XYZ file of C-alpha atoms in Angstrom:
489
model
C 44.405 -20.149 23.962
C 47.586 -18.350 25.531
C 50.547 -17.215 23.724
C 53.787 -18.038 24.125
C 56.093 -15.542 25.673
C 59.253 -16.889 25.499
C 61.561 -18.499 22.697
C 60.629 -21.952 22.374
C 62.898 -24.950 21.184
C 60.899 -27.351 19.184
C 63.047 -30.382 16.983
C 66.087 -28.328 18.184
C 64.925 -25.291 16.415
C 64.058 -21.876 17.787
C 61.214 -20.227 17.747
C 61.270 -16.527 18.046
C 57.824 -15.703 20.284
C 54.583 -14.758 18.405
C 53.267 -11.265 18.143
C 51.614 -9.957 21.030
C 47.904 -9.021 20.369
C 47.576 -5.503 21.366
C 45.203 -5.385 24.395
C 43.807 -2.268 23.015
C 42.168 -3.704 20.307
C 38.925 -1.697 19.493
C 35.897 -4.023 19.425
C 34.404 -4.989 16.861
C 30.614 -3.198 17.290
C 27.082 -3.698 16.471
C 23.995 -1.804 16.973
C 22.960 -3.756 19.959
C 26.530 -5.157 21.685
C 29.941 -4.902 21.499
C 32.229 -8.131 20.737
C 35.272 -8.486 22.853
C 38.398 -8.675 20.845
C 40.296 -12.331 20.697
C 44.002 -13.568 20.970
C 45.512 -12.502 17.799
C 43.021 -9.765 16.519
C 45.566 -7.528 15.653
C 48.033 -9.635 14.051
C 48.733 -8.961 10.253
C 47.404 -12.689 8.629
C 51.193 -12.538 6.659
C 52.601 -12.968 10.708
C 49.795 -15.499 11.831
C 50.295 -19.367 12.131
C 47.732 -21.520 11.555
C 46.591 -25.384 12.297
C 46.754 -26.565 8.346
C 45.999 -30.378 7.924
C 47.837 -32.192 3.974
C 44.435 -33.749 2.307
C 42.207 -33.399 5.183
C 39.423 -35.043 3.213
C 41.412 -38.467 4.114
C 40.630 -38.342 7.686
C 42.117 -41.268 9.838
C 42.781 -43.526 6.821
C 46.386 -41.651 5.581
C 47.337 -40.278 9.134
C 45.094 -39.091 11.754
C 43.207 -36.144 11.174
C 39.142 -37.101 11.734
C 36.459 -35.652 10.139
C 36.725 -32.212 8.731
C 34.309 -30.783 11.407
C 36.303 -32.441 14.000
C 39.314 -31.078 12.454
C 37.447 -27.863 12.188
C 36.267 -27.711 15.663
C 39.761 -28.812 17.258
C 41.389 -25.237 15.526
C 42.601 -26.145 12.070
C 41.651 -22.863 9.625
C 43.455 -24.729 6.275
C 41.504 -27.274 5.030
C 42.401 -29.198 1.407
C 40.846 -30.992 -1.327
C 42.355 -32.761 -3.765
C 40.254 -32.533 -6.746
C 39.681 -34.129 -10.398
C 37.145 -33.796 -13.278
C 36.626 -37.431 -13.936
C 32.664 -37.690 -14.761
C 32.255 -34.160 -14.946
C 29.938 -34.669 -17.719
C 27.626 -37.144 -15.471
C 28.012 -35.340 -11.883
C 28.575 -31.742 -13.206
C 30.920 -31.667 -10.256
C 34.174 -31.916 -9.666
C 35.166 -35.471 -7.415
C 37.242 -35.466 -4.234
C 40.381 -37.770 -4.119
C 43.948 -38.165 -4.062
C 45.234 -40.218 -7.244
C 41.781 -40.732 -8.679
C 38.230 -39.643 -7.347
C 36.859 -41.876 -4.229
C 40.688 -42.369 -3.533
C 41.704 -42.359 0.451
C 38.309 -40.368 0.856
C 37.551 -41.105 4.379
C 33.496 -41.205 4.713
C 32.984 -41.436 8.191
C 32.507 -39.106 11.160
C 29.838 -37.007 9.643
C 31.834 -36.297 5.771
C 29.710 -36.514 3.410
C 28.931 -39.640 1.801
C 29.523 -38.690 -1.671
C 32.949 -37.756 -3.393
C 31.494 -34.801 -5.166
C 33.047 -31.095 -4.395
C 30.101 -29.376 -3.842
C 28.875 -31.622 -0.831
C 32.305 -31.398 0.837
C 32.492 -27.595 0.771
C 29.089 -27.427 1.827
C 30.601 -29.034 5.187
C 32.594 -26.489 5.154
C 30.731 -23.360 4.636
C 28.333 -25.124 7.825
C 30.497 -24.960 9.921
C 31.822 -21.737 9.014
C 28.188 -20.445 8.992
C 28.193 -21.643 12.806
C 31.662 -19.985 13.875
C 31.031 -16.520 12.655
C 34.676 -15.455 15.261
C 36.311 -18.363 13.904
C 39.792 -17.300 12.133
C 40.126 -17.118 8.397
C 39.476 -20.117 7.059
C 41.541 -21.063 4.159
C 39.916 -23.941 1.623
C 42.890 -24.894 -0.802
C 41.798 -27.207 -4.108
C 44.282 -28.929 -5.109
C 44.134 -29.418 -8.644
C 44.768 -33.019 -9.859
C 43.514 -32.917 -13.246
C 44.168 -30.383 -16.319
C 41.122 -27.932 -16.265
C 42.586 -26.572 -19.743
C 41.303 -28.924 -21.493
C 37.646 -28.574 -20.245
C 36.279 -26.404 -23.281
C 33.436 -24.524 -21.852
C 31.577 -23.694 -18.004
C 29.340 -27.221 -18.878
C 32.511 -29.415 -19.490
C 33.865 -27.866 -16.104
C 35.856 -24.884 -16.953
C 37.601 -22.280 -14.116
C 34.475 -20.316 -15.005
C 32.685 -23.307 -12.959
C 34.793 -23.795 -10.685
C 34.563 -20.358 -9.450
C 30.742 -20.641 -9.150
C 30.582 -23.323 -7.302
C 33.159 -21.851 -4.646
C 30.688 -18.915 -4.906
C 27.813 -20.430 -4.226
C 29.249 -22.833 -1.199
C 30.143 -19.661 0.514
C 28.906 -16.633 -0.468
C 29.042 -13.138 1.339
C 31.573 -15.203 3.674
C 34.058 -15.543 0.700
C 36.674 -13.157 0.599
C 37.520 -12.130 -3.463
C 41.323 -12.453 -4.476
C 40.415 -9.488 -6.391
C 39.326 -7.507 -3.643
C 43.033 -8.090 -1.895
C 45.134 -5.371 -4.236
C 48.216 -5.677 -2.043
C 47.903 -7.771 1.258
C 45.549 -9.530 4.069
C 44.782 -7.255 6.740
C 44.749 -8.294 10.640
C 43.095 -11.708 11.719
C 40.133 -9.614 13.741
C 39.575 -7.812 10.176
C 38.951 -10.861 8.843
C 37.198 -13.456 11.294
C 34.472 -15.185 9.715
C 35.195 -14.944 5.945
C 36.656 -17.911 4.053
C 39.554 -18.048 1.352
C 39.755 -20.162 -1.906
C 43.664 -21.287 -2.909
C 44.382 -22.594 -6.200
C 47.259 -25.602 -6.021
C 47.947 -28.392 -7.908
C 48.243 -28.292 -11.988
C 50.591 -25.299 -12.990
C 49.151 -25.256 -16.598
C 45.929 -24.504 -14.923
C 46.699 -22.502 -12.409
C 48.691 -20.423 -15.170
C 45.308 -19.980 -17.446
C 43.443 -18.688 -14.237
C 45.469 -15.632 -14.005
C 45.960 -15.041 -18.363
C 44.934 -15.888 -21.640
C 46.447 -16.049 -24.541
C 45.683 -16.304 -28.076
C 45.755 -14.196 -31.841
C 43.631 -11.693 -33.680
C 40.824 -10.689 -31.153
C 38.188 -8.967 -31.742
C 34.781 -7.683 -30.132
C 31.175 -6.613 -29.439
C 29.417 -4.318 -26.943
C 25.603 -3.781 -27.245
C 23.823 -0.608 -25.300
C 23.128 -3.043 -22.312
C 26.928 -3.602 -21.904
C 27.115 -7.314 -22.781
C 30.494 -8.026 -24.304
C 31.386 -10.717 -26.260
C 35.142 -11.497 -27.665
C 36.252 -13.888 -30.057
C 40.152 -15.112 -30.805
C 42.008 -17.330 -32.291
C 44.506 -20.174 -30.294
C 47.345 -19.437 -33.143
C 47.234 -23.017 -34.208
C 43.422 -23.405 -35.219
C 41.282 -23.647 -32.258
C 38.216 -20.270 -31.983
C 37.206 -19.410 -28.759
C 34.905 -17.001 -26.975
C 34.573 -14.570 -23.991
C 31.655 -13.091 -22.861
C 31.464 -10.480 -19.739
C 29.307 -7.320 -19.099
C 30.633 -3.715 -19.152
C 30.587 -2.482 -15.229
C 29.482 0.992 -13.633
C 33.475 1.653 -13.177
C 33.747 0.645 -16.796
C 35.530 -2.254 -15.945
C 34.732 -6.039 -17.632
C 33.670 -8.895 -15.746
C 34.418 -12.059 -17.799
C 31.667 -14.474 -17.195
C 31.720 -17.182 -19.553
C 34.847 -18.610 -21.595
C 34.815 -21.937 -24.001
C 35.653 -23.279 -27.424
C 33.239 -22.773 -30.395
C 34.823 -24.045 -33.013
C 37.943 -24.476 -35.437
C 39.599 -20.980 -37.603
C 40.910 -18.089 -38.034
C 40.876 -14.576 -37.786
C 37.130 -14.066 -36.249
C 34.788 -11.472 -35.752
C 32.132 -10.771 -33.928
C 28.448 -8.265 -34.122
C 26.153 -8.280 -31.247
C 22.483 -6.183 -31.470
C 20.761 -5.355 -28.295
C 18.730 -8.086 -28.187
C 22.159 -10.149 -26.965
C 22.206 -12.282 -30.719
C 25.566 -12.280 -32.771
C 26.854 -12.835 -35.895
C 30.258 -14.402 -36.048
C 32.328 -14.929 -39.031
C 35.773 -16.744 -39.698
C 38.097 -18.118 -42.019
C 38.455 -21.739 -42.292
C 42.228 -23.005 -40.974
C 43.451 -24.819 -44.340
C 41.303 -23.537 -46.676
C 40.562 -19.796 -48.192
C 37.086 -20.467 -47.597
C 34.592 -17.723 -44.899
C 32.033 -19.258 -42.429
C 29.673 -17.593 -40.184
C 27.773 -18.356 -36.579
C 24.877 -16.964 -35.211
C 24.334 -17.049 -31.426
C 22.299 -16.058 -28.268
C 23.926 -14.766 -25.526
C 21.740 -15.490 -22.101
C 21.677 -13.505 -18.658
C 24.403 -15.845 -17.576
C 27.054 -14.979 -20.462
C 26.487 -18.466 -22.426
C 26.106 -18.516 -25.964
C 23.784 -20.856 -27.777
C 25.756 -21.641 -31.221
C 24.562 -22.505 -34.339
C 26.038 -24.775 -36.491
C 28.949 -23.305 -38.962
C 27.497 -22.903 -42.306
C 30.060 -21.530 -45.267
C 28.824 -18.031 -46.963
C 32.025 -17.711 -49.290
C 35.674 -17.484 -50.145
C 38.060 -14.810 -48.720
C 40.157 -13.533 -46.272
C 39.930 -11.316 -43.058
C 36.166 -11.418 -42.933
C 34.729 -8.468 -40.587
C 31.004 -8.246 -39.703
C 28.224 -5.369 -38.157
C 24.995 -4.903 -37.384
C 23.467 -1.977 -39.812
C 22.982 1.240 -37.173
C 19.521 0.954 -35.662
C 18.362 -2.761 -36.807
C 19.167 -5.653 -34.980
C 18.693 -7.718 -37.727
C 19.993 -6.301 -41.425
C 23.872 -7.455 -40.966
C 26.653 -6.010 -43.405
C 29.967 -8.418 -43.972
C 33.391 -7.179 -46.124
C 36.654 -9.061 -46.498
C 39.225 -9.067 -48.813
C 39.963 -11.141 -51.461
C 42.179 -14.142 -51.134
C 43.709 -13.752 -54.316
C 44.137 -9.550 -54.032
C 43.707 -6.715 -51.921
C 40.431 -6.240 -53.695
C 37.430 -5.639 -50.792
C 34.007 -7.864 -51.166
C 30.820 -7.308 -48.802
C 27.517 -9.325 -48.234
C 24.176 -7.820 -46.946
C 22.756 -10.547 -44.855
C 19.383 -10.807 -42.662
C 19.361 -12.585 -39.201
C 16.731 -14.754 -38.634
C 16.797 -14.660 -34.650
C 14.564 -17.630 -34.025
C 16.346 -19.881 -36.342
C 19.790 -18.436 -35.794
C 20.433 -18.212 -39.193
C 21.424 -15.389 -41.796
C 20.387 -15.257 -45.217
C 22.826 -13.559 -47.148
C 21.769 -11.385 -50.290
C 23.168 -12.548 -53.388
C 21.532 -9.609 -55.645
C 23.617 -6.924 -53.582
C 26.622 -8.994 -52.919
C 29.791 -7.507 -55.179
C 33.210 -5.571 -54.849
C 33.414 -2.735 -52.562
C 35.870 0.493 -51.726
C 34.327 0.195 -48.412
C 37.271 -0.324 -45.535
C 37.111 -3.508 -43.201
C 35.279 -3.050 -40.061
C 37.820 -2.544 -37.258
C 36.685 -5.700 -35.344
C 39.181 -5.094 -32.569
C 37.072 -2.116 -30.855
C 33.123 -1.658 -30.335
C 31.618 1.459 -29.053
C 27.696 1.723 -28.026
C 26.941 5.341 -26.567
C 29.925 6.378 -23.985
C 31.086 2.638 -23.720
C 33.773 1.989 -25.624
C 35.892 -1.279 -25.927
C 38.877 -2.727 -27.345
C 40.994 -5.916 -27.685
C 44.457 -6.707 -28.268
C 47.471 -8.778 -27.412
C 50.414 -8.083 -25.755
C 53.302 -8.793 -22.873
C 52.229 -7.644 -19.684
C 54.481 -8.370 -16.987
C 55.281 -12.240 -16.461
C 52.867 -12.686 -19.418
C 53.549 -13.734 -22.880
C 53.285 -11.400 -26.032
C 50.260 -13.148 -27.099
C 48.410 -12.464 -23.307
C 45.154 -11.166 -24.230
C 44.083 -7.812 -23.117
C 40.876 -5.096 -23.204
C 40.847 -1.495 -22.323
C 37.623 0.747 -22.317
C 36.950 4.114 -22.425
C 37.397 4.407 -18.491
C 39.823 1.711 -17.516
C 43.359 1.234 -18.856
C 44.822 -2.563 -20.355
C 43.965 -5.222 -18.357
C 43.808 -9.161 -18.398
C 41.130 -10.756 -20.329
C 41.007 -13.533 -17.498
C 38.757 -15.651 -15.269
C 37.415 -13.386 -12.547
C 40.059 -13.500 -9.773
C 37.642 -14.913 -6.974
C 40.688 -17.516 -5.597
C 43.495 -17.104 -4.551
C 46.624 -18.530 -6.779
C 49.438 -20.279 -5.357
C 52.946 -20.172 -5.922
C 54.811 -23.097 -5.451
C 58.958 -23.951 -5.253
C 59.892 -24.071 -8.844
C 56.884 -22.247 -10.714
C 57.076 -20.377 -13.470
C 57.362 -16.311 -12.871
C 54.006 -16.052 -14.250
C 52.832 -18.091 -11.146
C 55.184 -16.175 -9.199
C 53.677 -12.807 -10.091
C 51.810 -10.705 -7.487
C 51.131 -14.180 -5.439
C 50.620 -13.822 -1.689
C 50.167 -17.668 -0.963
C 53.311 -19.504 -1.398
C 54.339 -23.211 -0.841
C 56.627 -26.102 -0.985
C 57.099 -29.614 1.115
C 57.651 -29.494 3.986
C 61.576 -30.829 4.225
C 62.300 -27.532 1.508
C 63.238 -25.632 4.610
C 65.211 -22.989 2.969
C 62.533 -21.997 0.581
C 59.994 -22.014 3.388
C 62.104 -19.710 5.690
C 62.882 -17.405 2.229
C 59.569 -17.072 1.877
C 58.670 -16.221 5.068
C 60.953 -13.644 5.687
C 59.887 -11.776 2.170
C 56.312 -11.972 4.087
C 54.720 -14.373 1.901
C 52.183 -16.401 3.648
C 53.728 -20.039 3.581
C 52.501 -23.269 3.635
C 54.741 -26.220 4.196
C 52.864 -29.897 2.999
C 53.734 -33.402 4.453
C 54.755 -31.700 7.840
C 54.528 -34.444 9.541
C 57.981 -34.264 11.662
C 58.808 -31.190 14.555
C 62.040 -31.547 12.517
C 60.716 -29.606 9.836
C 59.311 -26.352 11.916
C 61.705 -23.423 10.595
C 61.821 -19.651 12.192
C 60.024 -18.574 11.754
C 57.552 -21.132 11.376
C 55.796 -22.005 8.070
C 52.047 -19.903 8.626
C 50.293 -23.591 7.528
C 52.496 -26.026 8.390
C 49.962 -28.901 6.990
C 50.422 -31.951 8.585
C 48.404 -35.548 8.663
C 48.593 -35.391 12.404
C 46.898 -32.330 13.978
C 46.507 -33.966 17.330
C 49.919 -35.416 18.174
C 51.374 -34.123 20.872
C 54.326 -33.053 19.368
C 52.223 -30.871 16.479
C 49.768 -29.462 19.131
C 52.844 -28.459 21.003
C 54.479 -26.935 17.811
C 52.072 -24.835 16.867
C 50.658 -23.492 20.415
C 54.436 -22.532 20.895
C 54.470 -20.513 17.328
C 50.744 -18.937 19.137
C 48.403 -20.838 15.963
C 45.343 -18.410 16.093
C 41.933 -20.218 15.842
C-alpha cells in the first residue's frame, strides 16, 4: 500500500502526512535469504495507525465487518472480544458476546461455531501463524464480567485467563512484561501478537496489584513459594510462584482457601505445607495441610481446629519434612504456647502432640520472610506508586520490592476516566470515539490510542487515533481515512 504524501482533509479535518519509512531499512536476515523491508518498517508502533474493527466477533450482524479472517485478510491488526464468565464452571472457558454470551456473535463466514474464547483466538493465532510479515496484531478482551470474584485458576481467575492467551499464541505473543518502557518499530515487531485488557476497571485494577493484611511466606530448596494473607475483612487467600535464576518470583497460581486471620505458612521440599490461622470472630487457631503441584495449585485439606490463641506461626523442624513446630500467643496474655505436630503427607493431616504441648519463652516464628540456602524471601504491604498502603509486595535476596501480581503477560488499558492506578505506566489508552479531545491528548503524550464506535470520518482527529475501531472497515469513507493517515498492515 502507498503512503500518503501530502496533508489530507478527511470530515473537514487535517491530517498531517504519515511518517516516511526510511528506504534504508536493513533487512531483516536469515541463514538462507534476506527479507525485503515493508511500508512502515521503521515506524515507532506509538506513530503507526492501524485498521481496528469495535466487537469484530459481530461480523455483518451490528455493522459490516465479515468474518474475522476476512477482516484479517482485508488489513485490520486490532481485533476485539467481548468476553464473560457465564458457565465457566461447565465450559472452563470464557464465552464470547456483547451483553451476555452468544449475544450478536455472528457464526458465519468461517467463525467458529461455538461462543467459547479459546476457539475464537484459535482463529486468530491461524491466521497469524499464516502471515508471519503481517503487522502487530493487537487482540483486545474486553472484559464484561467481574473476574474478582472468580476465587481460584478453576473458577476462571486472571491466572487462567493468561494461560489460555498463552497457549492460543505462544512464541508469537509478545509479554507486557517484556515492554519496560515502549513498542519498538513495526518491522521489529511483524509477526508477534498483543493481548489488551479492557472492559471491567475492578478487574483490570487486580491484574496489575493486590492487596490485602498480614502476609506471610514459604520457600523450599527447589524455590517453590507459597504466600498466604489476609483480605482485612475475613477472607484467606494464597499465592504460589517459583523463585527464578535472576531471583525474581513468578506468581503462578492465586485463589481463596478459606475464611481468617493472620495466617502462616511452612513448606518442606517435598512441596506439602502446613498452614495455620485464627478464626475471624472467635479466639480459636486452625490449621491446613496442602500439596503444592508442578503447576503452583494447592490441594487443601479441610480446616480442622488444633486450639485457642492468637498470632499462630508455624515451621518445619530443620532437616525433616514432616516433624512441624507451632507457637502463638495467648489470647488472654502475652504468654507464648507451642505444639509439636507430625504431618501425615498422604492423608494431609497433622497430629499434634499433646504430651509436649505447654508454655514456651520461645519467640514467634517471623512468618513474613523464608530463607532456604542463598534464597531468601520476604512479604509485606505497602504504597507503591498509584497503589494503596495495603498493595502487597515481596523482595528477595537479589531483587528489590516488587508487586505480588498476576504475571504481566497483557497488556492493560487505560481508559477516559480511570483511576491513576489504571493510569500508571499504561501504554494503551482509550476512549469513544466522539471524546476527541482526550483522543488527540493522548496522542500527542505518545500513548497509543484507540478510539471505539468510530463509525463517522467526523470523528478522525490529528493526528489520527492509532485504532480508530470502527463497525465498518470497508466503507469507502473508512478505507479512505485510514490509507490517508498510511494504516500499516
Amino acid at each position: 500500500m502507498a503512503l500518503g504524501v501530502a496533508t489530507a482533509l478527511i470530515g473537514g479535518v487535517a491530517l498531517a502526512p504519515p511518517a516516511q519509512a526510511a528506504s534504508t531499512t536493513p533487512a531483516a536476515t536469515t541463514t538462507t535469504k534476506t527479507v525485503a523491508a515493508l511500508p512502515g518498517d521503521n515506524l515507532p508502533f506509538a506513530s503507526a495507525v492501524f485498521r481496528a474493527t469495535h466487537n469484530s466477533y459481530s461480523g455483518n450482524l451490528d455493522g459490516g465487518k465479515g468474518s474475522i479472517a476476512s477482516q484479517l485478510d482485508g488489513g485490520v491488526r486490532f481485533i476485539e472480544f467481548d468476553i464473560h464468565d457465564n458457565g465457566y464452571a461447565t465450559n472452563h472457558d470464557y464465552s464470547i458476546g456483547h451483553d451476555a454470551p452468544g449475544d450478536l456473535v455472528d457464526h458465519s463466514g468461517g467463525n467458529p461455531a461455538s461462543n467459547l474464547l479459546r476457539d475464537w483466538l484459535q482463529t486468530v493465532s491461524t491466521w497469524s501463524a499464516a502471515h508471519p510479515t503481517a503487522a502487530p496484531l493487537l487482540v483486545m478482551l474486553d472484559l464484561k464480567d467481574d473476574l474478582t470474584d472468580n476465587t481460584s485458576y478453576a473458577a476462571g481467575n486472571l491466572a487462567a485467563l493468561n494461560r489460555e492467551l498463552t497457549d492460543a499464541f505462544g512464541s508469537r505473543l509478545l509479554l507486557a512484561k517484556d515492554v519496560p518502557a515502549a513498542l519498538g518499530t513495526i518491522g521489529s515487531l511483524r509477526g508477534r501478537v498483543l493481548t489488551l485488557l479492557s472492559g471491567d476497571a475492578g478487574t483490570r485494577t487486580e491484574y496489575k496489584e493486590d492487596t490485602g493484611a498480614n502476609p506471610a511466606v514459604a520457600i523450599n530448596a527447589h524455590g517453590q513459594v507459597v504466600e498466604v494473607h489476609d483480605s482485612g475483612s475475613g477472607a484467606l487467600w494464597y499465592w504460589t510462584g517459583t523463585y527464578g535464576a535472576d531471583g525474581r518470583i513468578t506468581w503462578l497460581r492465586h485463589g481463596k482457601y478459606d475464611t481468617g486471620v493472620t495466617p502462616a505458612v511452612a513448606l518442606n521440599d517435598n512441596g506439602q505445607l502446613v498452614e495455620v490461622h485464627k478464626s475471624q470472630s472467635a479466639d480459636t487457631l486452625w490449621y491446613h495441610a496442602g500439596q503444592l503441584g508442578a503447576d503452583g495449585e494447592i490441594t487443601w485439606s479441610p480446616s480442622r481446629q488444633y486450639d485457642s490463641g492468637v498470632t499462630p506461626t508455624v515451621s518445619f523442624a530443620a532437616g525433616s519434612s514432616t516433624a512441624v513446630h507451632e507457637i502463638h500467643r495467648s489470647q488472654s496474655n502475652s504468654q507464648n504456647w507451642d505444639w509439636d505436630g507430625t504431618l501425615n503427607a498422604t492423608a494431609l493431616t497433622v497430629t499434634w502432640n499433646s504430651a509436649t504441648h505447654g508454655k514456651t519463652s520461645d519467640a514467634l516464628y517471623a512468618k513474613a520472610v523464608s530463607t532456604r540456602g542463598t534464597m531468601r524471601v520476604s512479604v509485606s504491604t505497602g504504597a507503591d506508586g498509584a497503589a494503596p498502603a495495603q498493595t502487597l509486595h515481596y523482595a528477595t535476596d537479589r531483587v528489590a520490592a516488587d508487586r505480588i501480581r498476576y504475571p504481566q503477560d497483557a497488556f492493560d488499558e487505560y481508559q477516559d476516566g480511570d483511576s491513576a492506578a489504571l493510569a500508571e505506566g499504561a501504554l494503551f489508552y482509550a476512549a469513544p470515539a466522539t471524546d476527541t479531545g482526550f483522543i488527540t491528548s493522548a496522542r500527542l503524550a505518545g500513548h497509543v490510542v484507540r478510539g471505539w464506535d468510530f463509525d463517522s470520518a467526523g470523528y478522525a482527529t490529528n493526528p489520527l487515533a492509532n485504532y480508530p475501531a470502527t463497525n465498518y472497515p470497508n466503507d469507502a469513507w473508512y478505507v479512505s481515512l485510514v490509507t490517508q493517515a498510511g494504516a500499516v498492515s
